[in-house]
Amino acid sequence: MIMTDNESPKVIALTLNWNGGLHTLECLKSLQESTYPHEIIVVDNASADDSVNLIKRHFPDVNLVLNDKNLGYSEGYNEGIREAMVQEFDYLLILNNDTRIHKNSIRELVNTAELEQKVGTVTGKVYHYSDSKRFQYVGGRKKNSFGLFSSPRGANEIDNGQYDYKMEVENTDDVFFLVTKEVIEDVGTYSPLFFLYYEETDWCERMKKKGYKLFYTPKAKIWHKGSISTGGGINPRKLYWYTRNGFVFAKRNYSLLLNFFFLFNEFLIKLPRSVIAFIIKSKFELLKPFILGQLSGLKAFFLVNSLPK
């Protein structure tokens, strides 16, 4: 793939594929068009489709890591991070495979990282793939008045320049973000407790606890299809894991008081409101995974201290 020169910080781009070969090819093509030199690692999570052959055929220079089973999102990416750590690099760009990245984005992420102190991650604007000027979010999720993570900043807003300024943020979403090698060596990688969802929120909190800062730059852009590997949109698989892992994240990262607010919100506000909404909208297929997610999450909430970090 594209090789670095001696004057630029070395970047390795890392993405994860699971039965999404065509999406991954589009992602790799956009990486190939980048104006910043980099290398690429693709981890395949034991895909049952033709993904591996497609990647080998169209991008033979990519470093392809083949897992013998589906390790999920966190451990799938961790395999790629371990592969990267045996190489020399300064920054690791983690991005979803169902994305198309702007050709200047890697350069802008690196520029921001080089200018700031104690950088953990840097991210940018995430647009809807099907609506190229509408945000999915900018910089990740924000916190509500209670201090709990809530809605993504800028969700579904049209880009009218309202976020055209660099800022330090509470959380960066790993649809794409640049992470420093120092952070990986100091903080570690994704926690295996998170099979799907909340893994980057947890990682970011661990970074902040060690004094690292999370940044957003408006000059880096990516277009994201969204939850392709779990079926797209709000679907049973996504809803179950997102609901369950919210409990795991809360137990690991919130104070006793915030955990009280979290549980109050989950069972006395979110549960009845969601059930009513699913019934009204005739989305009965979401009732079971939502309730199972809450029950599994509650169980994990009381066990998480005895589980590996």
C-alpha atoms as one frame of an Amber mdcrd trajectory, in Angstrom:
protein
   0.000   0.000   0.000   1.108   3.615   0.340   4.475   3.877   2.045   5.502
   6.557   4.477   8.468   8.848   4.057  11.020   9.636   6.752   9.637  13.074
   7.595   6.013  12.196   8.313   4.697  10.431  11.411   3.927   6.880  10.395
   0.238   5.929  10.229  -1.299   2.487  10.008  -4.983   2.333   9.044  -6.932
  -0.547  10.600 -10.382  -1.841   9.726 -12.426  -4.942  10.546 -14.403  -7.028
   8.084 -17.141  -9.563   8.726 -19.111 -10.658   5.668 -18.861  -7.178   4.199
 -16.408  -7.604   1.365 -17.886  -5.050  -1.041 -18.144  -2.421   1.690 -14.547
  -3.088   2.699 -13.362  -2.726  -0.900 -14.964   0.713  -1.099 -13.357   1.695
   2.189  -9.941   0.510   1.003 -10.312   2.372  -2.276 -10.944   5.624  -0.417
  -7.921   4.949   1.798  -5.856   4.299  -1.304  -6.752   7.795  -2.546  -5.496
   9.449   0.640  -3.019  12.298   0.287  -1.170  11.110   3.410   1.140   8.063
   3.282   0.031   5.095   5.352  -0.104   1.334   5.572  -3.259  -0.760   5.957
  -4.243  -3.731   8.092  -7.564  -5.503   7.520  -8.765  -8.033  10.081 -11.285
 -10.568   8.824 -13.538 -12.013  11.521 -13.999 -15.460   9.924 -16.259 -14.214
   7.124 -18.444 -16.801   5.415 -18.733 -14.793   2.197 -16.058 -14.114  -0.456
 -14.541 -11.207   1.492 -11.038 -12.612   1.868 -10.683 -13.505  -1.802 -12.035
 -10.112  -2.860  -9.581  -8.233  -0.640  -6.632 -10.364  -1.779  -7.571  -9.907
  -5.418  -8.147  -6.153  -5.412  -5.738  -5.065  -2.666  -2.906  -7.626  -2.594
  -0.569  -5.320  -0.645  -2.894  -4.982   2.332  -1.785  -6.762   5.507  -4.649
  -9.223   5.997  -5.148 -10.791   9.440  -7.435 -13.836   9.405  -9.270 -14.805
  12.586 -10.430 -18.414  12.758 -13.719 -17.391  14.376 -15.830 -14.269  14.830
 -14.249 -12.544  17.827 -16.699  -9.637  17.788 -15.836  -5.989  17.368 -13.529
  -5.403  20.340 -11.396  -8.522  20.135 -11.484  -8.457  16.330  -9.905  -5.013
  16.345  -7.564  -6.027  19.159  -6.086  -8.678  16.864  -5.332  -5.937  14.356
  -3.870  -3.685  17.041  -1.585  -6.503  18.182  -0.445  -6.954  14.588   0.248
  -3.226  14.300   2.210  -3.162  17.560   4.909  -5.441  16.152   5.545  -2.785
  13.508   6.880   0.737  13.855   4.209   3.441  13.768   3.229   6.703  15.435
  -0.531   6.715  14.947  -3.168   4.073  14.363  -6.244   5.083  12.358  -9.181
   2.912  13.356 -12.181   3.087  11.046 -15.287   1.082  10.217 -15.255  -0.858
   6.974 -18.626   0.564   5.845 -17.137   4.021   5.339 -15.638   6.264   2.697
 -12.966   8.601   4.026 -12.054  11.973   2.502  -8.650  11.974   0.852  -7.296
  14.687   3.179  -8.686  13.286   6.438  -5.643  11.335   7.602  -3.425  14.376
   7.055  -5.799  16.605   9.034  -6.066  14.118  11.902  -2.276  13.896  12.101
  -1.912  17.690  11.925  -4.224  18.095  14.920  -2.517  15.335  16.874   0.900
  16.902  16.263  -0.255  20.340  17.430  -1.939  19.291  20.684  -0.506  17.990
  23.948  -1.345  14.688  25.654  -3.489  13.508  22.739  -5.488  10.319  23.153
  -7.611  10.375  20.004  -8.585  12.716  17.183 -11.748  12.380  15.116 -13.762
  14.536  12.727 -17.083  14.938  10.956 -19.118  11.766  10.408 -21.769  12.135
   7.697 -24.549   9.825   6.626 -23.403   7.906   3.557 -26.788   8.310   1.879
 -27.105  12.014   2.754 -23.639  13.453   2.276 -24.225  16.822   3.980 -26.140
  15.481   7.000 -24.230  14.536  10.132 -24.475  11.255  11.930 -22.517  13.088
  14.624 -19.477  15.234  15.207 -16.948  14.260  17.828 -19.030  11.487  19.380
 -21.614  11.562  22.145 -22.118  14.354  24.645 -23.215  14.182  28.280 -26.573
  15.259  29.667 -27.151  17.383  32.767 -26.750  14.310  35.008 -23.333  13.505
  33.528 -24.524  10.415  31.633 -23.606   9.925  27.982 -26.643  10.650  25.840
 -27.292  11.743  22.264 -24.542  12.193  19.660 -23.497  15.794  19.063 -24.939
  17.154  15.822 -27.010  14.054  15.054 -28.945  14.436  11.776 -28.137  18.135
  11.449 -27.259  19.549   8.043 -23.687  20.789   7.906 -23.983  24.566   7.705
 -20.603  25.213   9.262 -21.937  25.185  12.833 -19.154  22.790  13.919 -16.317
  24.275  11.898 -13.994  24.682  14.855 -11.543  22.415  16.614 -12.588  21.330
  20.097 -11.832  18.974  22.928 -14.701  16.499  23.322 -16.031  14.122  25.996
 -15.963  11.075  23.738 -14.803  10.142  20.249 -16.628   7.537  18.210 -14.474
   4.944  16.492 -16.319   5.084  13.204 -12.977   6.754  12.659 -10.384   8.082
  15.008  -6.647   8.440  15.190  -5.083   7.001  18.343  -1.488   7.429  19.446
   0.860   4.515  20.011   1.629   5.977  23.441  -2.009   5.529  24.463  -2.080
   1.901  23.354   1.096   1.172  25.320  -0.101   3.093  28.398  -3.856   2.474
  28.517  -4.198  -0.781  26.603  -6.729  -1.667  23.916 -10.457  -2.393  23.717
 -11.893  -4.294  26.670 -13.056  -7.821  25.739 -16.122  -7.200  27.918 -17.671
  -5.381  24.961 -18.478  -7.762  22.096 -20.309  -5.012  20.219 -20.951  -1.350
  21.134 -19.669   0.890  23.927 -16.146  -0.437  23.408 -14.771   2.922  22.263
 -16.704   4.850  24.925 -15.080   2.693  27.571 -11.635   3.041  25.955 -11.990
   6.826  25.813 -12.935   6.981  29.490  -9.854   4.949  30.366  -7.738   7.354
  28.323  -9.175  10.376  30.114  -8.551   8.815  33.524  -4.853   8.750  32.604
  -4.870  12.374  31.533  -5.211  12.021  27.769  -7.394  14.400  25.772  -9.874
  13.681  22.995 -10.090  16.056  20.050 -12.347  16.826  17.110 -11.220  18.607
  13.959 -13.725  19.788  11.335 -11.165  19.267   8.562 -11.356  15.467   8.741
 -14.441  13.871   7.170 -15.910  10.438   6.626 -19.192   9.031   5.258 -20.678
   6.112   7.196 -23.353   3.646   6.107 -24.033   2.565   9.676 -24.387  -0.802
  11.482 -23.987  -2.797   8.273 -22.510  -5.838  10.037 -25.463  -6.022  12.417
 -28.120  -5.511   9.749 -28.351  -1.733   9.455 -30.564   0.704  11.353 -32.188
  -0.302  14.635 -32.337  -4.092  14.507 -32.606  -6.867  17.135 -28.885  -7.722
  17.199 -27.755  -4.124  17.530 -30.435  -3.273  20.108 -29.542  -6.231  22.328
 -25.804  -5.515  22.471 -26.198  -1.744  22.700 -28.664  -2.099  25.576 -26.656
  -4.746  27.423 -23.277  -3.043  27.142 -24.634   0.253  28.421 -24.887  -1.455
  31.828 -21.321  -2.776  31.608 -20.004   0.652  30.674 -21.929   2.319  33.498
 -20.627  -0.058  36.154 -17.019   0.358  34.987 -17.033   4.111  34.539 -19.774
   5.892  36.504 -19.754   6.871  40.148 -22.200   5.334  42.618 -24.505   8.351
  42.260 -24.380   8.285  38.455 -25.089   4.561  38.479 -28.203   5.258  40.533
 -29.358   7.756  37.896 -28.440   5.292  35.138 -30.508   2.441  36.617 -33.395
   4.794  37.405 -33.405   5.976  33.802 -33.105   2.475  32.329 -35.971   0.861
  34.239 -38.346   3.666  35.166 -38.025   5.867  32.073 -36.364   4.078  29.163
 -38.030   0.683  29.610 -41.703   1.799  29.614 -41.093   4.512  27.018 -39.322
   2.109  24.621 -41.883  -0.664  25.032 -44.728   1.739  24.319 -42.888   3.141
  21.292 -42.196  -0.338  19.855 -45.858  -1.297  20.248 -47.183   1.929  18.731
 -44.809   1.605  15.771 -45.582  -2.140  15.437 -41.904  -3.018  15.912 -42.710
  -6.079  17.986 -39.499  -7.814  16.873 -37.549  -5.310  18.992 -39.357  -6.005
  22.265 -37.598  -9.269  23.097 -33.983  -8.193  22.330 -34.500  -4.945  24.225
 -35.815  -6.643  27.353 -33.219  -9.428  27.113 -30.543  -6.778  26.702 -31.667
  -5.048  29.865 -31.808  -8.314  31.842 -28.408  -9.450  30.569 -27.026  -5.987
  31.233 -28.361  -5.960  34.778 -26.751  -9.346  35.434 -23.441  -8.125  34.015
 -23.769  -4.946  36.081 -23.503  -6.957  39.293 -20.777  -9.278  37.974 -18.534
  -6.871  36.087 -16.075  -6.299  38.943 -15.203  -9.990  38.893 -14.618 -10.057
  35.143 -11.330  -9.213  33.368 -10.730  -5.565  32.498
